[in-house]
């Protein structure tokens, strides 16, 4: 009898708890499904650079298109000016207005300066001879003949030869007889004065 009662109680208990268990499972939250990893995306194709056409290029307002400029260079021709020095040779005509104007006052009127300077070693000798002619009252043509002739003399020798007072001394050699002219102090002073005047003329003519 006890076993029967115990079995009835057990069955009753099981039947009472079954709906509760079923309700509890119905109200519960089902476990969430885990997210599946996404498949890697295919790489995108690189973007091609845009080609700007003349229509798409921005226009600059107010600016003009530069044009080529042609520059013409003019070369001026410079005529060289001759500067006369004491060592300027007299084989070629030398033009210097200041110097020629100075010498024209010391030479006979109408003298051609180019012709007068021919034959001298240089312009310094020529100008000094002009001053000696003016200072010592010796004709310029006479001095020039002695200084530019076959046996050219120095300015001092030409002065003494013109005055007729040369001092000659025979050379000690016996083969050929040569003579030397001793320049007197007066002649040396005359030459130095003329050379100084010539230097002043060259300085003023530069």
Short mmCIF file of C-alpha atoms in Angstrom, two decimals:
data_model
loop_
_atom_site.label_atom_id
_atom_site.label_comp_id
_atom_site.label_asym_id
_atom_site.label_seq_id
_atom_site.Cartn_x
_atom_site.Cartn_y
_atom_site.Cartn_z
CA UNK A 1 0.00 0.00 0.00
CA UNK A 2 2.86 2.37 0.82
CA UNK A 3 4.51 1.72 -2.48
CA UNK A 4 1.29 2.60 -4.27
CA UNK A 5 0.92 5.87 -2.41
CA UNK A 6 4.59 6.72 -3.07
CA UNK A 7 4.18 6.04 -6.76
CA UNK A 8 1.06 8.23 -6.97
CA UNK A 9 2.87 11.09 -5.24
CA UNK A 10 5.88 10.79 -7.60
CA UNK A 11 3.69 10.82 -10.68
CA UNK A 12 1.79 13.85 -9.41
CA UNK A 13 5.01 15.69 -8.73
CA UNK A 14 6.38 14.92 -12.18
CA UNK A 15 3.21 15.98 -13.92
CA UNK A 16 3.10 19.26 -12.00
CA UNK A 17 6.71 20.21 -12.75
CA UNK A 18 6.64 19.40 -16.49
CA UNK A 19 4.77 22.59 -17.63
CA UNK A 20 6.99 24.72 -15.44
CA UNK A 21 10.11 23.28 -16.99
CA UNK A 22 8.66 23.71 -20.44
CA UNK A 23 7.70 27.34 -19.70
CA UNK A 24 11.09 28.06 -18.31
CA UNK A 25 12.74 26.83 -21.47
CA UNK A 26 10.27 28.82 -23.61
CA UNK A 27 10.93 32.14 -21.84
CA UNK A 28 14.72 31.78 -21.87
CA UNK A 29 16.86 33.47 -24.43
CA UNK A 30 18.48 31.25 -27.01
CA UNK A 31 22.21 31.68 -27.23
CA UNK A 32 23.31 34.06 -29.96
CA UNK A 33 25.01 32.61 -32.97
CA UNK A 34 28.63 33.69 -33.39
CA UNK A 35 29.24 36.05 -36.33
CA UNK A 36 30.95 34.36 -39.23
CA UNK A 37 34.17 36.14 -40.46
CA UNK A 38 33.64 38.14 -43.61
CA UNK A 39 35.38 37.09 -46.74
CA UNK A 40 38.17 39.54 -47.79
CA UNK A 41 37.08 42.05 -50.39
CA UNK A 42 38.69 42.03 -53.79
CA UNK A 43 41.24 44.88 -54.25
CA UNK A 44 39.85 47.88 -56.03
CA UNK A 45 41.34 48.92 -59.38
CA UNK A 46 43.58 52.04 -59.10
CA UNK A 47 42.05 55.25 -60.32
CA UNK A 48 43.48 56.54 -63.56
CA UNK A 49 44.70 60.20 -63.49
CA UNK A 50 42.45 62.62 -65.23
CA UNK A 51 43.71 64.10 -68.47
CA UNK A 52 43.07 67.82 -68.59
CA UNK A 53 42.00 69.09 -71.93
CA UNK A 54 42.11 72.66 -73.10
CA UNK A 55 38.39 72.96 -72.32
CA UNK A 56 38.86 71.78 -68.72
CA UNK A 57 41.97 73.87 -67.98
CA UNK A 58 41.29 77.04 -65.96
CA UNK A 59 41.55 80.18 -68.00
CA UNK A 60 43.64 83.08 -66.75
CA UNK A 61 41.73 86.30 -67.16
CA UNK A 62 43.47 89.58 -67.92
CA UNK A 63 46.81 88.03 -69.02
CA UNK A 64 48.05 88.18 -72.57
CA UNK A 65 50.09 85.51 -74.24
CA UNK A 66 53.76 86.61 -74.24
CA UNK A 67 55.22 87.24 -77.66
CA UNK A 68 58.84 86.87 -78.72
CA UNK A 69 60.84 90.12 -78.69
CA UNK A 70 63.65 90.70 -81.14
CA UNK A 71 66.52 92.87 -79.83
CA UNK A 72 68.75 94.61 -82.33
CA UNK A 73 72.24 95.50 -81.09
CA UNK A 74 74.00 98.38 -82.78
CA UNK A 75 77.80 98.37 -82.57
CA UNK A 76 79.35 101.81 -82.57
CA UNK A 77 82.63 102.24 -84.43
CA UNK A 78 85.20 104.12 -82.37
CA UNK A 79 87.91 106.02 -84.18
CA UNK A 80 91.20 105.63 -82.26
CA UNK A 81 92.92 108.81 -81.11
CA UNK A 82 96.69 108.88 -81.48
CA UNK A 83 98.59 109.95 -78.39
CA UNK A 84 101.96 111.32 -79.42
CA UNK A 85 104.92 110.45 -77.18
CA UNK A 86 108.63 111.18 -77.38
CA UNK A 87 109.24 107.70 -78.80
CA UNK A 88 106.55 107.85 -81.50
CA UNK A 89 108.32 107.13 -84.81
CA UNK A 90 108.03 109.82 -87.48
CA UNK A 91 107.92 107.42 -90.45
CA UNK A 92 104.11 107.67 -90.39
CA UNK A 93 102.05 110.84 -90.15
CA UNK A 94 100.81 111.49 -86.62
CA UNK A 95 97.77 113.68 -86.08
CA UNK A 96 97.41 115.60 -82.84
CA UNK A 97 95.66 118.95 -83.13
CA UNK A 98 97.05 120.43 -79.90
CA UNK A 99 100.65 119.51 -80.65
CA UNK A 100 100.47 120.65 -84.27
CA UNK A 101 98.99 123.99 -83.25
CA UNK A 102 101.85 124.49 -80.78
CA UNK A 103 104.56 123.61 -83.33
CA UNK A 104 102.95 125.69 -86.10
CA UNK A 105 103.73 128.82 -84.07
CA UNK A 106 107.42 127.87 -83.95
CA UNK A 107 107.90 126.94 -87.61
CA UNK A 108 107.73 129.09 -90.75
CA UNK A 109 104.20 129.83 -91.89
CA UNK A 110 102.72 127.23 -94.22
CA UNK A 111 105.02 124.42 -93.04
CA UNK A 112 103.52 120.97 -93.57
CA UNK A 113 103.87 119.16 -90.25
CA UNK A 114 104.06 115.68 -91.77
CA UNK A 115 106.83 116.66 -94.17
CA UNK A 116 108.74 118.53 -91.47
CA UNK A 117 108.77 115.47 -89.18
CA UNK A 118 110.01 113.00 -91.81
CA UNK A 119 113.48 111.57 -91.30
CA UNK A 120 113.76 112.10 -87.53
CA UNK A 121 114.19 109.05 -85.29
CA UNK A 122 111.09 109.90 -83.27
CA UNK A 123 108.72 112.75 -82.48
CA UNK A 124 110.70 113.76 -79.42
CA UNK A 125 113.77 114.53 -81.53
CA UNK A 126 111.66 116.40 -84.06
CA UNK A 127 109.90 118.59 -81.47
CA UNK A 128 113.19 119.33 -79.65
CA UNK A 129 114.76 120.39 -82.96
CA UNK A 130 111.83 122.76 -83.53
CA UNK A 131 112.43 124.36 -80.12
CA UNK A 132 116.21 124.65 -80.71
CA UNK A 133 115.51 126.36 -84.03
CA UNK A 134 113.22 128.84 -82.26
CA UNK A 135 115.47 129.35 -79.19
CA UNK A 136 118.86 129.59 -80.98
CA UNK A 137 117.66 131.35 -84.15
CA UNK A 138 118.88 128.46 -86.31
CA UNK A 139 116.83 127.69 -89.44
CA UNK A 140 114.89 124.48 -88.90
CA UNK A 141 115.73 123.24 -92.38
CA UNK A 142 119.47 123.50 -91.55
CA UNK A 143 119.09 121.45 -88.37
CA UNK A 144 116.96 118.86 -90.14
CA UNK A 145 119.49 118.41 -92.94
CA UNK A 146 122.32 117.69 -90.49
CA UNK A 147 120.17 115.41 -88.28
CA UNK A 148 118.58 113.35 -91.09
CA UNK A 149 121.25 113.40 -93.79
CA UNK A 150 123.65 110.72 -94.92
CA UNK A 151 125.66 110.97 -91.69
CA UNK A 152 122.96 111.93 -89.19
CA UNK A 153 124.08 113.96 -86.20
CA UNK A 154 122.63 114.32 -82.75
CA UNK A 155 120.85 117.54 -81.86
CA UNK A 156 123.88 118.85 -79.99
CA UNK A 157 126.25 118.03 -82.83
CA UNK A 158 123.92 119.70 -85.34
CA UNK A 159 123.85 122.87 -83.23
CA UNK A 160 127.64 123.10 -83.06
CA UNK A 161 128.06 122.19 -86.71
CA UNK A 162 125.67 124.96 -87.67
CA UNK A 163 127.52 127.49 -85.53
CA UNK A 164 130.83 126.41 -87.02
CA UNK A 165 132.48 125.72 -83.66
CA UNK A 166 132.79 121.93 -83.44
CA UNK A 167 135.68 120.54 -81.40
CA UNK A 168 137.14 117.41 -82.96
CA UNK A 169 139.59 115.01 -81.41
CA UNK A 170 141.36 112.39 -83.53
CA UNK A 171 140.89 108.82 -82.37
CA UNK A 172 144.02 106.95 -81.19
CA UNK A 173 143.63 104.22 -83.81
CA UNK A 174 145.90 104.21 -86.84
CA UNK A 175 143.78 102.21 -89.30
CA UNK A 176 140.90 104.64 -89.79
CA UNK A 177 140.75 108.22 -88.88
CA UNK A 178 137.61 109.15 -87.04
CA UNK A 179 136.67 112.32 -85.29
CA UNK A 180 134.42 112.86 -82.32
CA UNK A 181 132.61 116.05 -81.49
CA UNK A 182 132.90 117.39 -77.97
CA UNK A 183 129.67 119.05 -76.95
CA UNK A 184 130.21 122.28 -75.11
CA UNK A 185 128.35 123.22 -71.96
CA UNK A 186 126.41 125.90 -73.80
CA UNK A 187 125.23 123.38 -76.37
CA UNK A 188 124.27 120.84 -73.70
CA UNK A 189 122.20 123.51 -71.94
CA UNK A 190 120.46 124.39 -75.21
CA UNK A 191 119.62 120.72 -75.85
CA UNK A 192 118.32 120.15 -72.29
CA UNK A 193 116.13 123.25 -72.51
CA UNK A 194 114.64 122.12 -75.85
CA UNK A 195 113.99 118.59 -74.54
CA UNK A 196 112.21 119.96 -71.47
CA UNK A 197 110.03 122.16 -73.68
CA UNK A 198 109.23 119.15 -75.90
CA UNK A 199 108.15 117.11 -72.87
CA UNK A 200 105.81 119.93 -71.80
CA UNK A 201 104.28 119.94 -75.30
CA UNK A 202 103.63 116.19 -75.16
CA UNK A 203 102.04 116.45 -71.71
CA UNK A 204 99.68 119.22 -72.83
CA UNK A 205 98.77 117.35 -76.02
CA UNK A 206 97.55 114.21 -74.20
#
